[in-house]
Coordinates of C-alpha atoms in Angstrom, one line a residue:
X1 CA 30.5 12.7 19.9
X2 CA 31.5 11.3 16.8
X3 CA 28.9 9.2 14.6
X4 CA 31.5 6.5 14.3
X5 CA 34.2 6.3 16.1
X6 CA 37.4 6.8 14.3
X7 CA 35.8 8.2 10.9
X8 CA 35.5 11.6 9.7
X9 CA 31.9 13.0 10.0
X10 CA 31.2 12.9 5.9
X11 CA 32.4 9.4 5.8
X12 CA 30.6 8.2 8.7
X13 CA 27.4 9.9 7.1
X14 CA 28.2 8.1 3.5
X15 CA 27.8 5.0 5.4
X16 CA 25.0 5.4 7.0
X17 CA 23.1 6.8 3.5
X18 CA 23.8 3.2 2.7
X19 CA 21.8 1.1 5.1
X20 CA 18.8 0.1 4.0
X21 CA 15.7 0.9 4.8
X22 CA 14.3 -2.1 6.9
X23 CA 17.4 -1.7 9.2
X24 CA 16.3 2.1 10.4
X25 CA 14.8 1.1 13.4
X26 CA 17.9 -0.5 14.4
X27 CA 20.4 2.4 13.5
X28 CA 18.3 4.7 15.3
X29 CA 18.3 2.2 18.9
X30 CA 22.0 2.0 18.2
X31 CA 23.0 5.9 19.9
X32 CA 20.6 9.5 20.0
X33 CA 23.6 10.7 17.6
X34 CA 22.6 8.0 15.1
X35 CA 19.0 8.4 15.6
X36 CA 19.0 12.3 15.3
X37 CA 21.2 12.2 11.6
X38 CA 18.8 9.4 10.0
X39 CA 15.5 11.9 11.3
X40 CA 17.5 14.8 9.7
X41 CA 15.7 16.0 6.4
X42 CA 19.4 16.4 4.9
X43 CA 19.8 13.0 5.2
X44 CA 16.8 12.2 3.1
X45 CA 18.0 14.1 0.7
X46 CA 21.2 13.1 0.1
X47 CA 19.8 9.6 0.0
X48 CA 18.2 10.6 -2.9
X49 CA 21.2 13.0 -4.1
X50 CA 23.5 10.2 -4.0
X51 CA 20.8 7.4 -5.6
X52 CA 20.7 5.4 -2.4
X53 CA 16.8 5.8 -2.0
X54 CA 14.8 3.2 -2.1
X55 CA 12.1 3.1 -4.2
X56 CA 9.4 0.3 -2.9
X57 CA 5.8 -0.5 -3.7
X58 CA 3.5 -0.8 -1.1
X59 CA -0.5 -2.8 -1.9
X60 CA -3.6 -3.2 0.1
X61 CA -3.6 -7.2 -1.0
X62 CA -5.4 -10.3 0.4
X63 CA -4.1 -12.8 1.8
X64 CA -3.8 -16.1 -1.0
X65 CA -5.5 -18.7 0.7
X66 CA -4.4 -21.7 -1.0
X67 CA -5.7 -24.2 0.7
X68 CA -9.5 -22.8 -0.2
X69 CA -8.5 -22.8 -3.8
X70 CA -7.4 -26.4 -3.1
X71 CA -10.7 -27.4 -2.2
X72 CA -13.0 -25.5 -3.9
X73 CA -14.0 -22.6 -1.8
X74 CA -12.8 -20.1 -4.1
X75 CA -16.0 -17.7 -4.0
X76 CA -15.8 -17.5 0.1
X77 CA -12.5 -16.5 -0.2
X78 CA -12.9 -13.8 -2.6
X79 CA -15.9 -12.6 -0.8
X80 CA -14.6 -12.5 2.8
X81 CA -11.1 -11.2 1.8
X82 CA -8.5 -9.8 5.0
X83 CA -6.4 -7.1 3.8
X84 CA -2.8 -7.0 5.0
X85 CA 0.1 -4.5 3.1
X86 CA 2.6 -6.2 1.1
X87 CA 5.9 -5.1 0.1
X88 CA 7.6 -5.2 -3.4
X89 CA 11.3 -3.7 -3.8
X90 CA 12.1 -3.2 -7.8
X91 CA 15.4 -3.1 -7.1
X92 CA 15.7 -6.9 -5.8
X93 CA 12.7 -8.5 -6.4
X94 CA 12.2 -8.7 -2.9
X95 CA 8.4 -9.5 -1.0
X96 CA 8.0 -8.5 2.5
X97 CA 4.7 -7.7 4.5
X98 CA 4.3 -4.6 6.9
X99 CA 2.9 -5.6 10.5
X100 CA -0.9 -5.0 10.9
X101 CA -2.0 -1.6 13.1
X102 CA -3.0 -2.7 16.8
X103 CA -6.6 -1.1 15.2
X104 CA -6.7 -3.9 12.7
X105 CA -5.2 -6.3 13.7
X106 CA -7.8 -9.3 11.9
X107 CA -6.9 -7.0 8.4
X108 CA -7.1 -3.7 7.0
X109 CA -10.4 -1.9 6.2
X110 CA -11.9 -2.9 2.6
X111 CA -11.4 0.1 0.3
X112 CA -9.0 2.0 2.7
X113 CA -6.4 4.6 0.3
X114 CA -2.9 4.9 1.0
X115 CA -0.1 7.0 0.3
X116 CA 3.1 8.0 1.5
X117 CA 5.2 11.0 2.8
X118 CA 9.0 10.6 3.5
X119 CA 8.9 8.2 5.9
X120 CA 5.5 7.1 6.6
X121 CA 2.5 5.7 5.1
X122 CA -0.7 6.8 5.6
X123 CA -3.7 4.4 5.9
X124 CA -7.2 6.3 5.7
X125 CA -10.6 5.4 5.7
X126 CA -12.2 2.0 4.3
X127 CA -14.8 0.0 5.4
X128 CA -14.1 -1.7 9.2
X129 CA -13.6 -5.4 8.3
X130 CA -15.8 -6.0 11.6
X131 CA -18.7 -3.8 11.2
X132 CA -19.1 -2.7 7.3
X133 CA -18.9 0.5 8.4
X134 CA -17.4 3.4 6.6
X135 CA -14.3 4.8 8.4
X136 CA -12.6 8.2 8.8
X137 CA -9.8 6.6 10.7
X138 CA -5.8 7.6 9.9
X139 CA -3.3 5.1 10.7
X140 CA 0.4 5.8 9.9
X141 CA 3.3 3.4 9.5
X142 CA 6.8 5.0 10.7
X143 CA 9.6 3.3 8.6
X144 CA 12.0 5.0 10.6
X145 CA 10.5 3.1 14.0
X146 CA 8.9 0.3 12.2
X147 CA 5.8 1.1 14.4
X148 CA 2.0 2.2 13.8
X149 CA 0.1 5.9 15.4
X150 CA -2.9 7.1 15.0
X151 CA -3.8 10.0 13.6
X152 CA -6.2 12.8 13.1
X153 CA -9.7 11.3 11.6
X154 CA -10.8 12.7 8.0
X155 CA -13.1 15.6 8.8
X156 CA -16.3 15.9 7.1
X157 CA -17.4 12.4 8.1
X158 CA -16.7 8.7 6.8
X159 CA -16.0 8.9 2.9
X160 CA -15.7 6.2 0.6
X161 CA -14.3 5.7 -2.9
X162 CA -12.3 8.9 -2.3
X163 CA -9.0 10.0 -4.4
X164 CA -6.1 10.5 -2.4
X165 CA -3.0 11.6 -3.7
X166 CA 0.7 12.9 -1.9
X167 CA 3.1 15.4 -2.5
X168 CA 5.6 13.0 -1.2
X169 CA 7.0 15.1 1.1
X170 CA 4.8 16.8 3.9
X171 CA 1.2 16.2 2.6
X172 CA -1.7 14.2 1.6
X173 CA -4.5 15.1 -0.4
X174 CA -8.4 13.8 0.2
X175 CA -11.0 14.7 -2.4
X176 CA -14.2 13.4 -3.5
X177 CA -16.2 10.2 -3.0
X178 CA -19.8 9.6 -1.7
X179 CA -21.0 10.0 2.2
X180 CA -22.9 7.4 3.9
X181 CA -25.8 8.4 2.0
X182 CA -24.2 7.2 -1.7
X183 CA -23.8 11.0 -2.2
X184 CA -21.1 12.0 -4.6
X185 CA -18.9 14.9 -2.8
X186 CA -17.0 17.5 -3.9
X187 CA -15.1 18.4 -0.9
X188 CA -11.6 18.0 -0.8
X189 CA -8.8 18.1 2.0
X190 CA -5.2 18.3 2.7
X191 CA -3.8 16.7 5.6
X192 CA -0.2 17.3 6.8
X193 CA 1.3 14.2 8.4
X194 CA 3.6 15.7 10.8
X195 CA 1.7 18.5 12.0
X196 CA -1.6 15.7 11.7
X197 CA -3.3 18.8 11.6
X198 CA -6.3 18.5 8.8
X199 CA -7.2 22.1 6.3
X200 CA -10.1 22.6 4.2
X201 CA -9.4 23.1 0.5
X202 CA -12.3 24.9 -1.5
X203 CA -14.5 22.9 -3.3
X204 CA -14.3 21.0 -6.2
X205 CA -16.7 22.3 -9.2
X206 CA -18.0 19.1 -9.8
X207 CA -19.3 15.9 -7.1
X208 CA -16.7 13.1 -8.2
X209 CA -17.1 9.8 -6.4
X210 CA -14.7 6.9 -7.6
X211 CA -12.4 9.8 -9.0
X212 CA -8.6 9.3 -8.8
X213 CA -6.1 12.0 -7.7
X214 CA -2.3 12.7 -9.0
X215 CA 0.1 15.2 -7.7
X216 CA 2.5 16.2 -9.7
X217 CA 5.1 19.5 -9.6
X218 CA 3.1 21.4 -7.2
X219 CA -0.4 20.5 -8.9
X220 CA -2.9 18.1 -7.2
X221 CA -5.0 16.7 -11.0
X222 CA -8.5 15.0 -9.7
X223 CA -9.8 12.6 -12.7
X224 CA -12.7 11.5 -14.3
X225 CA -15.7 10.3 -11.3
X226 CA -19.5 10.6 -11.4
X227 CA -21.9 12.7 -9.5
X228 CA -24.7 11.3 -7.7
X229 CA -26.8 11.2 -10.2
X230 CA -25.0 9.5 -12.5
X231 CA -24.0 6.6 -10.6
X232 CA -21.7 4.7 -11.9
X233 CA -21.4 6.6 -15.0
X234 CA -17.7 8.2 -15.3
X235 CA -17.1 11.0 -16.8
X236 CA -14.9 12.7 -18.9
X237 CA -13.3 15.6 -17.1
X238 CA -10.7 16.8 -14.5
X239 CA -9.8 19.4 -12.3
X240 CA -6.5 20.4 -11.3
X241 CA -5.3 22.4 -7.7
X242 CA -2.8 24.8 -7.5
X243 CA -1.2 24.4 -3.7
X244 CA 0.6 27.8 -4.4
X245 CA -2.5 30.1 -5.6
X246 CA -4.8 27.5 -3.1
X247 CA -7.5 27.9 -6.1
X248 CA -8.9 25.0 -8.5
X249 CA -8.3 25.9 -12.6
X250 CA -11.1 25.8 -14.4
X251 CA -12.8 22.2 -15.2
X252 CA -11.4 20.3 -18.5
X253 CA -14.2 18.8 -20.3
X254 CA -12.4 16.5 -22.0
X255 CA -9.3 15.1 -20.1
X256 CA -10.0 11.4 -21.1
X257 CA -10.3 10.2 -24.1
X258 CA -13.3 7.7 -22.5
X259 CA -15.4 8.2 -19.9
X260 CA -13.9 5.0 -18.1
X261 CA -12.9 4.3 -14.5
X262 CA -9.8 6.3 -13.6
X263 CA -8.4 4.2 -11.5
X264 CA -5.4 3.1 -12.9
X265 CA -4.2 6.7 -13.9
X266 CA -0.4 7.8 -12.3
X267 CA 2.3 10.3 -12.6
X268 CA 4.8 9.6 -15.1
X269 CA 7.5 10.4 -12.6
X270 CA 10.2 12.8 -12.1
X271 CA 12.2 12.3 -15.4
X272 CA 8.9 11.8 -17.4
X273 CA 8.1 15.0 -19.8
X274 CA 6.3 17.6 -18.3
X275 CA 2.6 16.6 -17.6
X276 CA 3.3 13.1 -18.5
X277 CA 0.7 10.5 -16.8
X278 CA 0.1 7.1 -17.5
X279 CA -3.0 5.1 -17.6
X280 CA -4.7 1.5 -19.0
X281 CA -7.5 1.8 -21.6
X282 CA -8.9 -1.1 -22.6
X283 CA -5.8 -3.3 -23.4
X284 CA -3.7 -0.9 -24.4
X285 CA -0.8 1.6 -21.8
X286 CA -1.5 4.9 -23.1
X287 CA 0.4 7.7 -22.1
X288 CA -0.3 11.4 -21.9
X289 CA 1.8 13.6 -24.1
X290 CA 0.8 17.3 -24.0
X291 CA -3.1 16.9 -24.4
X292 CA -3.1 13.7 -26.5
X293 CA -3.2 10.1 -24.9
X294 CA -1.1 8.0 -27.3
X295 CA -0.7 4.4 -27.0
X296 CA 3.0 2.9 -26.1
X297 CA 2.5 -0.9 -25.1
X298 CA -0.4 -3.2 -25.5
X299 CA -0.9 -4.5 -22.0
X300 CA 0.8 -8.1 -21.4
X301 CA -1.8 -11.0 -22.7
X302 CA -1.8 -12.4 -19.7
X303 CA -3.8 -9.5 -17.5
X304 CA -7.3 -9.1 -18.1
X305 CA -7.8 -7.4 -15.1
X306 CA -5.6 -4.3 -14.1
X307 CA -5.4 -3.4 -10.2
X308 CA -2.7 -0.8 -9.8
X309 CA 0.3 0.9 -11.8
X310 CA 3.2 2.6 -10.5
X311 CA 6.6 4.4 -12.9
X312 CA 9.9 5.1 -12.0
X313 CA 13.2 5.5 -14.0
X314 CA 12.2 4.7 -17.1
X315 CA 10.0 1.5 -16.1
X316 CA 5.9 0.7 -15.5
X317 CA 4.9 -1.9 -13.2
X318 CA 1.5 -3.1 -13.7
X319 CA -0.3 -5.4 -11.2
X320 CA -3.3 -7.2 -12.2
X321 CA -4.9 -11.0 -12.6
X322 CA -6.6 -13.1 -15.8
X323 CA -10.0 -12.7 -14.2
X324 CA -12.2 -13.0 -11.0
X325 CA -10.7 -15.0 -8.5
X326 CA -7.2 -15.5 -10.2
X327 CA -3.8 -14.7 -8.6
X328 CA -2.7 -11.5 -9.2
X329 CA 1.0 -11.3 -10.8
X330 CA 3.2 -8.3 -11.7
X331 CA 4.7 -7.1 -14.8
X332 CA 7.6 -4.7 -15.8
X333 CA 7.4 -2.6 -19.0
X334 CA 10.8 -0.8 -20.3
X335 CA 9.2 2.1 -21.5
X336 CA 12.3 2.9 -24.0
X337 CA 11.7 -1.1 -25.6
X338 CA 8.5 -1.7 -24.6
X339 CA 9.1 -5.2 -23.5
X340 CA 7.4 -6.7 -20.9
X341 CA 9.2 -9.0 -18.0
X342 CA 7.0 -11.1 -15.7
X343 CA 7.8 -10.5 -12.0
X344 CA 8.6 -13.5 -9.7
X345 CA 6.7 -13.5 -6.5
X346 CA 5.5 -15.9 -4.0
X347 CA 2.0 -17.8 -3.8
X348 CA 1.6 -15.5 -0.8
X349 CA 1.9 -12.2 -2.7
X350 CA -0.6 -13.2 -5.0
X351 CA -3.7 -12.3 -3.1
X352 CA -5.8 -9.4 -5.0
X353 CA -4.7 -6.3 -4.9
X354 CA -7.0 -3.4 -4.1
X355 CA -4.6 -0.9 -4.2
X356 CA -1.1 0.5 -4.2
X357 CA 1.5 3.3 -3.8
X358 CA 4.9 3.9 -4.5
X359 CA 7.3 5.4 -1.8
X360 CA 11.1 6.4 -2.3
X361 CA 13.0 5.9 1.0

């Protein structure tokens, strides 16, 4: 059966390589044929190939409440936040918000990671907005069916303040955090999504709670964190996991140049210079080249307060507020100029943002 009648099979597959992402669930109702080419892992690829990916951002944000602002209850709405995921395509300056799991349907757990493999993004772990309870839940978004399914819990236990990091393709990676007794872990995992089947990873050398994970070209880098008895007090050092050997390198002492939160560190992308990783310091974008972190933009003036950071092609987009409380707002920084350009979004996309990931579709 032809995919569309009357076309040769290439061209009917160049036009579908063209829909966009938000209309998948429709082309795969239309016919099994149409269903079983967009599933195909050749059709991701030439997606990407051909440059009609899409390339979206995805955050754990709170809902803006404006009418609390209005009248002064600012505090209770920053202190009893409900988490939804919002939507942010580059591309178009487009906002959108994902549907709520069946799970969660009040909002998303506090402090809950995500990340994202082909077509899905994983939601693990958090705090359940009902009970303040630490969760070892999985929830997964299918963009292809524009639908939620649980999967396998985190083994191990509820973690919290974990790093989780992706491969992109076929795998998350869990490692770190602190138990329900506050202590710091050193136990890592990987999980693949389509299998949902969950595999121990050896040990960390070091406890690392609030530590923040990157995968880049086969290597999973764990940063910076504190042990238990530090609390609160970050440290310096990284490790970095080799999927292929399935061993951990030895520990680098000195991988930051301050022992600050990690948070905002990410992978420089695919056209970035080998090892190249971004991170804020202070107010300053510093970049990692070889084992030096050099300074390329001072942050915009208006962010004090930096929530998340995402790169692709050449670009940085930082989200972040002026202080406690405020709107969060975006920003673009050309990394070849290093001019900043102030995102337009909606009141309702300007809820805090707790965290973020980007996905290429």
């Amino acid at each position: 059966m032809e995919l569309i009648s009357g076309l040769p099979e290439d061209v009917a597959r160049d036009c579908l390589i063209r829909v966009s992402y938000q209309q998948f669930p429709a082309v795969a109702s239309v016919s099994k044929g149409w269903k079983t080419e967009i599933q195909m892992p050749e059709f991701r690829r030439r997606r990407r190939t051909t440059g009609h990916a899409q390339k979206i951002l995805v955050t754990v944000q709170s809902r803006f409440d404006s009418d609390k602002r209005a009248s002064g209850l600012l505090v209770k709405a920053v202190s009893n936040p409900v988490y939804r995921l919002s939507v942010f395509e580059p591309e178009t300056g487009n906002w959108s918000e994902l549907p709520l799991p069946p799970e969660f349907s009040s909002g998303l757990p506090m402090f809950c990671q995500i990340a994202g493999v082909g077509y899905d993004l994983v939601v693990m772990g958090g705090w359940d907005p009902d009970s303040w309870k630490a969760s070892n839940s999985v929830l997964i978004y299918d963009f292809m069916s524009a639908k939620w399914r649980r999967g396998a819990d985190m083994p191990g236990g509820p973690r919290t303040f974990f790093a989780c990091a992706s491969d992109s393709d076929h795998t998350v990676y869990v490692a770190g955090g602190h138990d329900e007794e506050k202590n710091a872990l050193k136990s890592a995992f990987a999980y693949d999504v389509a299998r949902d089947v969950w595999v121990p990873m050896p040990d960390m050398a070091r406890e690392r709670d609030e530590c923040k994970a990157v995968f880049r070209r086969g290597k999973l880098r764990v940063v910076g964190g504190y042990c238990t008895e530090m609390q609160g007090r970050f440290e310096r050092s990284a490790e970095e996991f080799d999927v292929t050997t399935w061993q951990w390198g030895p520990v680098e002492e000195e991988f930051l140049d301050d022992a600050a939160c990690p948070r905002t560190c990410v992978d420089g992308g695919d056209d970035a210079e080998e090892g190249r990783m971004y991170m804020c310091r202070g107010g300053d974008v510093v970049a990692l080249q070889g084992n030096t972190w050099r300074t390329v933009a001072k942050v915009t003036s208006e962010i004090r307060n930096v929530a998340c950071m995402g790169v692709w092609e050449g670009a940085l987009l930082l989200i972040g507020s002026s202080g406690f409380g405020e709107p969060h707002m975006g920003f673009v920084l050309d990394l070849k100029s290093g001019v900043w350009s102030k995102l337009v979004s909606p009141e309702k996309y300007s809820g805090h943002v707790q965290s973020g990931c980007l996905l290429e579709i």
